Coordinates of C-alpha atoms in Angstrom, one line a residue:
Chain G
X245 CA -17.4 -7.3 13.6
X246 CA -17.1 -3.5 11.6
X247 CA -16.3 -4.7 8.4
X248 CA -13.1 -5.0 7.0
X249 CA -11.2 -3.0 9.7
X250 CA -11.1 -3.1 13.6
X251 CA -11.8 -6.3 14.3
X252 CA -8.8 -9.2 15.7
X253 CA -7.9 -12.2 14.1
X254 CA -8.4 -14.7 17.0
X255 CA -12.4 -15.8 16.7
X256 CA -12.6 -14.6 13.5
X257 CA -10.5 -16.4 11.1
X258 CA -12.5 -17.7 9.2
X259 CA -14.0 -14.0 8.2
X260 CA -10.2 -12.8 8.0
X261 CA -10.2 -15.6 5.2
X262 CA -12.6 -14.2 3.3
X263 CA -11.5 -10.7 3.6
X264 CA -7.9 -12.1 2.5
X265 CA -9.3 -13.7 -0.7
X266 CA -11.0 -10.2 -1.4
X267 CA -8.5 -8.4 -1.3
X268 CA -5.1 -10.0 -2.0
X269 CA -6.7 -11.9 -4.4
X270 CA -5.9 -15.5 -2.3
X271 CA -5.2 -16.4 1.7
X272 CA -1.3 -16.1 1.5
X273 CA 0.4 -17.8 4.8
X274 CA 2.1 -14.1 5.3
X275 CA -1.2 -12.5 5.3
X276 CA -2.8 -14.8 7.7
X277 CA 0.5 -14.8 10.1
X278 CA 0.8 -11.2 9.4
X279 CA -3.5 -11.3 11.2
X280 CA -2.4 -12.5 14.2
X281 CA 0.8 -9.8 14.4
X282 CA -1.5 -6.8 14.2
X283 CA -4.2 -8.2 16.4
X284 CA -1.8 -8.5 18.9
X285 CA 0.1 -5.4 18.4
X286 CA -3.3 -3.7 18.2
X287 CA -4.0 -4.8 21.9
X288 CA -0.8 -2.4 22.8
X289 CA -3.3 1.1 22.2
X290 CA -6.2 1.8 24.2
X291 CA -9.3 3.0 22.2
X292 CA -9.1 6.5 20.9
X293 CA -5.1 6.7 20.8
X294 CA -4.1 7.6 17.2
X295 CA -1.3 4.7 16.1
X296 CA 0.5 4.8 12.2
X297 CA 2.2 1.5 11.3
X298 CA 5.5 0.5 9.6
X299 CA 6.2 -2.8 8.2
X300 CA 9.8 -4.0 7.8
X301 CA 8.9 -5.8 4.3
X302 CA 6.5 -4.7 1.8
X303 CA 5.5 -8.4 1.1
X304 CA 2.0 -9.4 2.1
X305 CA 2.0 -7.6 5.6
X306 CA 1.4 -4.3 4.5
X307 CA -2.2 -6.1 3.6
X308 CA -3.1 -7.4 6.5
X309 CA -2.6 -4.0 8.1
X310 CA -4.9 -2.2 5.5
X311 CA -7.1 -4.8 6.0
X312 CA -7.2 -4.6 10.0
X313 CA -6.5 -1.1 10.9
X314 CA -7.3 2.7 9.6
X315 CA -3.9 2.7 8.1
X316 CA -3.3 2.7 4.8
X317 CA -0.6 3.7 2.0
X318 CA -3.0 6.1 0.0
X319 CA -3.7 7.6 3.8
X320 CA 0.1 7.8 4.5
X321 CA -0.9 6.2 8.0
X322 CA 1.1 3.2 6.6
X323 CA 5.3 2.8 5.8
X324 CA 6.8 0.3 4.3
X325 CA 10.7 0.5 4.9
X326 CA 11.8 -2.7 3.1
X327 CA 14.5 -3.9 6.0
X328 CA 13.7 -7.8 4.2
X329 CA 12.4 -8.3 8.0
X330 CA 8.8 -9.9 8.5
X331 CA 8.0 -7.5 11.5
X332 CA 5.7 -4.3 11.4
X333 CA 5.7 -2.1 14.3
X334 CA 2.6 0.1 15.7
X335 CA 3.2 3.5 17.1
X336 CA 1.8 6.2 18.3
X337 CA 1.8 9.1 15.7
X338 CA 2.7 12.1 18.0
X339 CA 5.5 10.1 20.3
X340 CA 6.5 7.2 17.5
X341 CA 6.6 5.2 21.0
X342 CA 4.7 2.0 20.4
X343 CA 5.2 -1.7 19.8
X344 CA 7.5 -4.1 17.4
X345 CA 5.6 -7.8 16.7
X346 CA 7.6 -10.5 14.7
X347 CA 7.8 -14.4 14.4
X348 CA 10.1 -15.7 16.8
X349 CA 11.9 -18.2 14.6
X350 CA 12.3 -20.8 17.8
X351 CA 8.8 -21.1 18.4
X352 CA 8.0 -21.2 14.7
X353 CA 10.4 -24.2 14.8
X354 CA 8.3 -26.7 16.8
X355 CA 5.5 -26.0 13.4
X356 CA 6.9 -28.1 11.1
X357 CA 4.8 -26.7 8.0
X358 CA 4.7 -23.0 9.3
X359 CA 8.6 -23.5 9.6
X360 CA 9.4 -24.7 6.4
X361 CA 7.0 -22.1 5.3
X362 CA 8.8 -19.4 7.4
X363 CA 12.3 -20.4 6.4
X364 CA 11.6 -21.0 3.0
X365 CA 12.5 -24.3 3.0
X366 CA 9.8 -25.6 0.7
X367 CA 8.6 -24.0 -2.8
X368 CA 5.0 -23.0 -3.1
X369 CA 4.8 -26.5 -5.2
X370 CA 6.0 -28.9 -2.4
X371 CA 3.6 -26.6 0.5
X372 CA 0.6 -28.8 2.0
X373 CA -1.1 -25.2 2.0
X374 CA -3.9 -27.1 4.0
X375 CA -1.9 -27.9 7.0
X376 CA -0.1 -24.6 6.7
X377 CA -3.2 -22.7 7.5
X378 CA -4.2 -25.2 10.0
X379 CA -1.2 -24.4 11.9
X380 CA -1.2 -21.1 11.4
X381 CA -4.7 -21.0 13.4
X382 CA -3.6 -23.1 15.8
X383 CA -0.3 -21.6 16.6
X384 CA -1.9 -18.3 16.4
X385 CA -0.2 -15.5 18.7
X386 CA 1.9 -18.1 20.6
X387 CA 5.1 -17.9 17.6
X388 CA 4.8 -14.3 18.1
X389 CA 7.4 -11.8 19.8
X390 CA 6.8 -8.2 21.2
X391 CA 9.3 -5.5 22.0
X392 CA 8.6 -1.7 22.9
X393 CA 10.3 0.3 20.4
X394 CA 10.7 4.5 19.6
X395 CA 10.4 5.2 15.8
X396 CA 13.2 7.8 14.9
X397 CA 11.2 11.4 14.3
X398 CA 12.8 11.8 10.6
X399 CA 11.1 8.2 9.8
X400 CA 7.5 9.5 11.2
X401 CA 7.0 13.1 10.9
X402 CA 5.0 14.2 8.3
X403 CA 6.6 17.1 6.0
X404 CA 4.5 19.1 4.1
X405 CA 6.0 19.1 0.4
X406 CA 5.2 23.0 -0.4
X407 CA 3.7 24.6 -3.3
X408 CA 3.3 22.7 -6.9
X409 CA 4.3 24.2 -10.0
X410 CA 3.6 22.9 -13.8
X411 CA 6.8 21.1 -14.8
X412 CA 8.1 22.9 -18.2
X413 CA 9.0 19.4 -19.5
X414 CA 5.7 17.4 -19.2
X415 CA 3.1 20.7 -18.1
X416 CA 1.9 18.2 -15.0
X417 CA 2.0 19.8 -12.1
X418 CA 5.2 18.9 -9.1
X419 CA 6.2 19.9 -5.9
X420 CA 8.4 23.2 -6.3
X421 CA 10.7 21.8 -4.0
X422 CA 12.8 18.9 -6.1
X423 CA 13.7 21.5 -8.6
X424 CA 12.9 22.9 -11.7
X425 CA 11.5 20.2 -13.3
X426 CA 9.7 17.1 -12.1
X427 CA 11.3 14.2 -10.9
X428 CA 10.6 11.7 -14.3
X429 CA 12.5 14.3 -16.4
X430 CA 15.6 14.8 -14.1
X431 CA 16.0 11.4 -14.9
X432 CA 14.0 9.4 -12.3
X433 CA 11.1 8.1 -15.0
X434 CA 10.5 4.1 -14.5
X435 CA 9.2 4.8 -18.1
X436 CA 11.4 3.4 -21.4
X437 CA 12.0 6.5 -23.2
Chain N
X249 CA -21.0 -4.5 -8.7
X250 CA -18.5 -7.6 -7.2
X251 CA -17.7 -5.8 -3.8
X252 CA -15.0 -3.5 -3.8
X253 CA -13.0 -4.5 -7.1
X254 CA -13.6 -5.0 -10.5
X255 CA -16.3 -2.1 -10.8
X256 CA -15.8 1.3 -12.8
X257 CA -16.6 4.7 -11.3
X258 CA -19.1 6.2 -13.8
X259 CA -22.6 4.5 -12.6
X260 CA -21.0 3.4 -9.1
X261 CA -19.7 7.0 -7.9
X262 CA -21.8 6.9 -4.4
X263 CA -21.1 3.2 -3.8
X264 CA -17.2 4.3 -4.3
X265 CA -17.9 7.0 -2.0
X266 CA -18.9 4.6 0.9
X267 CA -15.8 2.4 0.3
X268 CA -13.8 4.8 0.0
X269 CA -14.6 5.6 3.5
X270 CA -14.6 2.5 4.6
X271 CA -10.7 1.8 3.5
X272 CA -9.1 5.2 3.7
X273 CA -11.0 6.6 6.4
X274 CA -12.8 9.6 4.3
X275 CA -13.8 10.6 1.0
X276 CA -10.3 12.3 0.0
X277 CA -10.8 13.8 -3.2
X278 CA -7.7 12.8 -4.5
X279 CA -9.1 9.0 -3.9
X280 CA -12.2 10.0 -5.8
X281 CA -10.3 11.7 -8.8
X282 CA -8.2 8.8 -8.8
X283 CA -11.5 6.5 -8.9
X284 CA -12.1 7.8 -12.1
X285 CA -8.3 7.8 -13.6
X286 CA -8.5 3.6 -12.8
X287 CA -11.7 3.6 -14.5
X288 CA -10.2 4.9 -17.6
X289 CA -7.0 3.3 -17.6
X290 CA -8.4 -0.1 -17.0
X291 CA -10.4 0.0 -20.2
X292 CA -7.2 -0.2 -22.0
X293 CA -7.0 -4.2 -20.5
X294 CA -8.9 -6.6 -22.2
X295 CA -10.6 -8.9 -19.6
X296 CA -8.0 -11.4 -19.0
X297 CA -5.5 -9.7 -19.2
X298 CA -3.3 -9.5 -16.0
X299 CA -1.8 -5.8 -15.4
X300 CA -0.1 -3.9 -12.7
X301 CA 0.3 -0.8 -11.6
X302 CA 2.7 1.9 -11.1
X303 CA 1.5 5.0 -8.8
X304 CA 3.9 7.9 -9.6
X305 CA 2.6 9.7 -5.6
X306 CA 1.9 7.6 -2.3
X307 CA -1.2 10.5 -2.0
X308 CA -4.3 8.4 -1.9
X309 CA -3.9 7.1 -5.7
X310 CA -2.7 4.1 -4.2
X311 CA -5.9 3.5 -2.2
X312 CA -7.6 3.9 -5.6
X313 CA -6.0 1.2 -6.8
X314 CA -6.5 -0.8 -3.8
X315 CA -10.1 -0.6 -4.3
X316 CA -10.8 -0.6 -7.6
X317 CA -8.5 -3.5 -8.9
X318 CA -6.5 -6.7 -8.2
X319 CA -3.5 -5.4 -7.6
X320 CA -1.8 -4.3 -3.8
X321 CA 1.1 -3.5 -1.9
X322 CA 1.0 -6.5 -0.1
X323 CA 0.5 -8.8 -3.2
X324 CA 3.3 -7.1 -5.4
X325 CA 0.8 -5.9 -8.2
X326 CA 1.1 -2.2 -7.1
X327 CA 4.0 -0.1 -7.1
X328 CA 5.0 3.2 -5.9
X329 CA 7.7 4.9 -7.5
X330 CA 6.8 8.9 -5.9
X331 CA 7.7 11.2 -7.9
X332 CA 5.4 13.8 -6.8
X333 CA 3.1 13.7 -10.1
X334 CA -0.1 13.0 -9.8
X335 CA -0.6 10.0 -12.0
X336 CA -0.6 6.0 -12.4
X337 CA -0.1 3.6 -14.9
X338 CA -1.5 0.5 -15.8
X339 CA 0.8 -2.3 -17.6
X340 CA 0.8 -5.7 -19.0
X341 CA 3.0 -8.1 -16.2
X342 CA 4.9 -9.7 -18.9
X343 CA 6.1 -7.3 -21.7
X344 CA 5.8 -3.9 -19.3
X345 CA 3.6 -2.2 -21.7
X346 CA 0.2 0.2 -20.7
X347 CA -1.6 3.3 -20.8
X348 CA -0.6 6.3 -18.1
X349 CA -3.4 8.2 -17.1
X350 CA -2.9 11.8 -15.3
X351 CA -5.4 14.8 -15.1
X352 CA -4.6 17.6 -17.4
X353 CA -3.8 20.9 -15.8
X354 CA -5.6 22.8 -18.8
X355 CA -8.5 20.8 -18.7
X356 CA -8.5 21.3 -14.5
X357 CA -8.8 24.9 -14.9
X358 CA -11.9 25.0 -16.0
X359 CA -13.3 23.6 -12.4
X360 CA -12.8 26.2 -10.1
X361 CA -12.9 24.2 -7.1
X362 CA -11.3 21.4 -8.1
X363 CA -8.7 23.4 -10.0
X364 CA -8.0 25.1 -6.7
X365 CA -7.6 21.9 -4.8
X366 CA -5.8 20.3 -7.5
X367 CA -3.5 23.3 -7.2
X368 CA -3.4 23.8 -3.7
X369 CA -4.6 26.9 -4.0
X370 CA -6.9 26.5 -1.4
X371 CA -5.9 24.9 2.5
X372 CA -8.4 22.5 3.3
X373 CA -9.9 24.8 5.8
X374 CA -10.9 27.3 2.8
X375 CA -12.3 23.9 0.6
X376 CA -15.8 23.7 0.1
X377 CA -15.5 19.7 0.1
X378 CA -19.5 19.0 -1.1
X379 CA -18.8 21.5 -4.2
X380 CA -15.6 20.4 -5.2
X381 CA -16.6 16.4 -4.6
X382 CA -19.3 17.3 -7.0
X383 CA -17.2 19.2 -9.4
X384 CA -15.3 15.4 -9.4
X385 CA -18.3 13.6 -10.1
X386 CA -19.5 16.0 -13.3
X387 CA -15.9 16.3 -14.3
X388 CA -15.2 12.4 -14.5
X389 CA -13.2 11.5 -16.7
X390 CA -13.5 14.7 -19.1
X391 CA -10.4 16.1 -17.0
X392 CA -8.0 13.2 -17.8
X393 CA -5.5 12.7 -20.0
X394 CA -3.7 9.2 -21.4
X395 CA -0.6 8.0 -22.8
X396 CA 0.6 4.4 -24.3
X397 CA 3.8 4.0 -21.8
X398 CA 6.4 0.9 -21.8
X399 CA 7.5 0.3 -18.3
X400 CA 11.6 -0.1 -17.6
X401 CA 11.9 -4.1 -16.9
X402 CA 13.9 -3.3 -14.3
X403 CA 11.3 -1.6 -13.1
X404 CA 8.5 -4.2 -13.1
X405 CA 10.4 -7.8 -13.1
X406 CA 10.4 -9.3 -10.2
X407 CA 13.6 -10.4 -8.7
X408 CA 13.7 -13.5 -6.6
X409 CA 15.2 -12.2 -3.1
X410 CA 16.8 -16.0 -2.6
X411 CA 16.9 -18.0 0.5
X412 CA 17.0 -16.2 3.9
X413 CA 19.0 -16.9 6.7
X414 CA 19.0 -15.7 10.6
X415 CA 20.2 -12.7 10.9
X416 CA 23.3 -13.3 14.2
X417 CA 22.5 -10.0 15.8
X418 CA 19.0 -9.7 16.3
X419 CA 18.1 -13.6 15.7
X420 CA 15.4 -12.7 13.3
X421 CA 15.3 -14.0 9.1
X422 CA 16.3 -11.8 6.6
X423 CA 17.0 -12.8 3.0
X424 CA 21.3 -13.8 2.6
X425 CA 22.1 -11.7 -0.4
X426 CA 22.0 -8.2 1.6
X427 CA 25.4 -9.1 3.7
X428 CA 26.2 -10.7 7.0
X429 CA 24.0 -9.4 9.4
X430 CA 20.0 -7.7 8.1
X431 CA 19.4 -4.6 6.8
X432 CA 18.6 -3.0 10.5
X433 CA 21.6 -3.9 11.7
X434 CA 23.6 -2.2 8.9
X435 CA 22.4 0.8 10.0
X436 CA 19.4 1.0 7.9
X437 CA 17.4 0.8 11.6
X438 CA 14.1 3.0 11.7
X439 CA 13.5 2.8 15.2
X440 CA 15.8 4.7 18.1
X441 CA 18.5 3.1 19.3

C-alpha cells in the first residue's frame, strides 16, 4: 500500500482507520462510507488517465478523497460544490466525462445502523458507533450507486486569474481582475471591522 | 515530530518537503511559504486551545493547513473564503478571535526569486524552483506579517443544516430546509444535462 494515497478501501480498512484518525482527527461514518465511494469510483480510470474530483457536500467526503487520491483543495484537483448531496463524482480533467458514486438510500435501508446513521435519524449521542463501522465494512460497496455523468466545462476548466497588483487599501497583492481594490475591501472581508 | 500535524516548519523544513509531496503531489512553493505562515500563526494558540482556520485563496494554503494542523475541509475546521489574497487566519472556535498572517510585499522584495514568484513575474517555465525554494527556507518567517483579527460569527458559527429528506426527483437525501426538491434539481446541477 503507497501511503496515504492510491490505495482502495476494501482489504485495507483497517489502515484507512488509521489514516482517518490522522487526519480528520477521528473515523467519522461519512469518511469511512465516503472510502468505499472513491475506491469504487476510482476503479472507473485506467492507470495513467488524469481524473479531478467534485464532491456534492463539503462534509467529511472531501477527506476521504484527499486522503485516497492525488486530488486535493490546495492542488485545485478537488471541488466542493455544496449541492447538500453525499455524492462526489470522478472525471476526467480534459473531457469532465467520468463517473457519479452515491449511497443508494434503498440499500442503505436493509442496515439498520448505517440507515439511521444515513437519514439522520439518531443523534451522535444515541449512535452504537461500534456497529455502525461494523456495518459500514460489511456493507462496503454493495449500498453504493454509479452513474456516468459529463461535468459542465464552466464547472471544470481551469481560468487563469491574470496579473496581481498591490491593493491600495491593504498594500497585499490581488488579482487585477476583481477591480481596483481587493476583494476584503469592496466589502467581501469575513473579518469584524 | 507526530506525523504530519502538530510540528512547526523551522527545524522540520525537509521533512515538510517530503509531505508536502506526498499530499499535494509536489513541493509548490506556495505550500512551503504557507508552511511557514501556519508556523507562525499557530504560536499565537496556547496548547489547548481549539482554533480554526480561514484561508483567504484555495492556492495551496489550504494544503498547508491540511498538513500542518487539526483542522480540514472535510472536518469543518478549515474554511475557504477566496478572495484572491494570499493569506490565512487562525481563530478561537468559540469567540472568533485570532491572528492573520500574510507575507509582506515590502519585505518580499528583497528576495529576488521569490519576489518574482510571489509576483508572478516569472512563468514557471522561467522559475529557477531549487533557488527560489531556498530563498523560502532562509526567508522563513522574516517575510511575514500578522494581525489580531475577530472573525464575523456569521462567518465561523456553525449552522445546523436540520433533518434531511429524499429528494422526489432524483431519490437521493438532501437536507429539507433548501425547498422541495435538492439543490441539483433547482438548477444548481454541475454536471451536463
Amino acid at each position: 500500500m503507497k501511503k496515504g494515497k492510491g490505495y482502495l478501501i476494501p482489504g485495507h480498512f483497517d489502515e484507512y482507520i488509521e489514516e482517518a484518525k490522522r487526519f480528520h482527527g477521528f473515523a467519522a461514518p461519512g469518511l469511512l462510507v465516503g472510502g468505499f465511494m472513491v475506491s469504487k469510483a476510482i476503479k472507473h480510470f485506467p492507470a495513467g488517465v488524469l481524473y479531478e474530483v467534485l464532491c456534492e457536500t463539503s462534509k467529511c467526503l472531501p477527506d476521504a478523497v484527499q486522503l485516497l487520491t492525488p486530488c486535493t483543495i490546495g492542488n485545485g484537483r478537488l471541488r466542493i460544490i455544496s449541492l447538500g448531496r453525499f455524492a462526489l463524482s470522478l472525471f476526467n480533467k480534459d473531457t469532465g466525462s467520468g463517473v457519479r458514486v452515491f449511497p443508494n438510500p434503498a440499500k442503505v435501508e436493509s442496515w439498520e445502523e448505517l440507515n439511521a446513521w444515513y437519514t439522520k435519524l439518531q443523534t451522535k449521542h444515541e449512535q452504537d458507533l461500534s456497529l455502525l463501522i461494523s456495518q459500514i465494512k460489511q456493507a462496503g460497496e454493495e449500498i453504493l450507486e454509479q452513474q456516468p455523468i459529463r461535468v459542465k466545462p464552466e464547472v471544470y476548466r481551469k481560468i487563469s486569474r491574470g496579473p496581481i497588483v498591490l491593493c491600495p487599501v491593504c498594500k497585499e497583492t490581488f488579482p487585477a481582475a476583481v477591480g481596483s481594490s481587493c476583494l476584503a475591501w469592496q466589502g467581501k472581508s469575513p473579518y469584524v471591522a
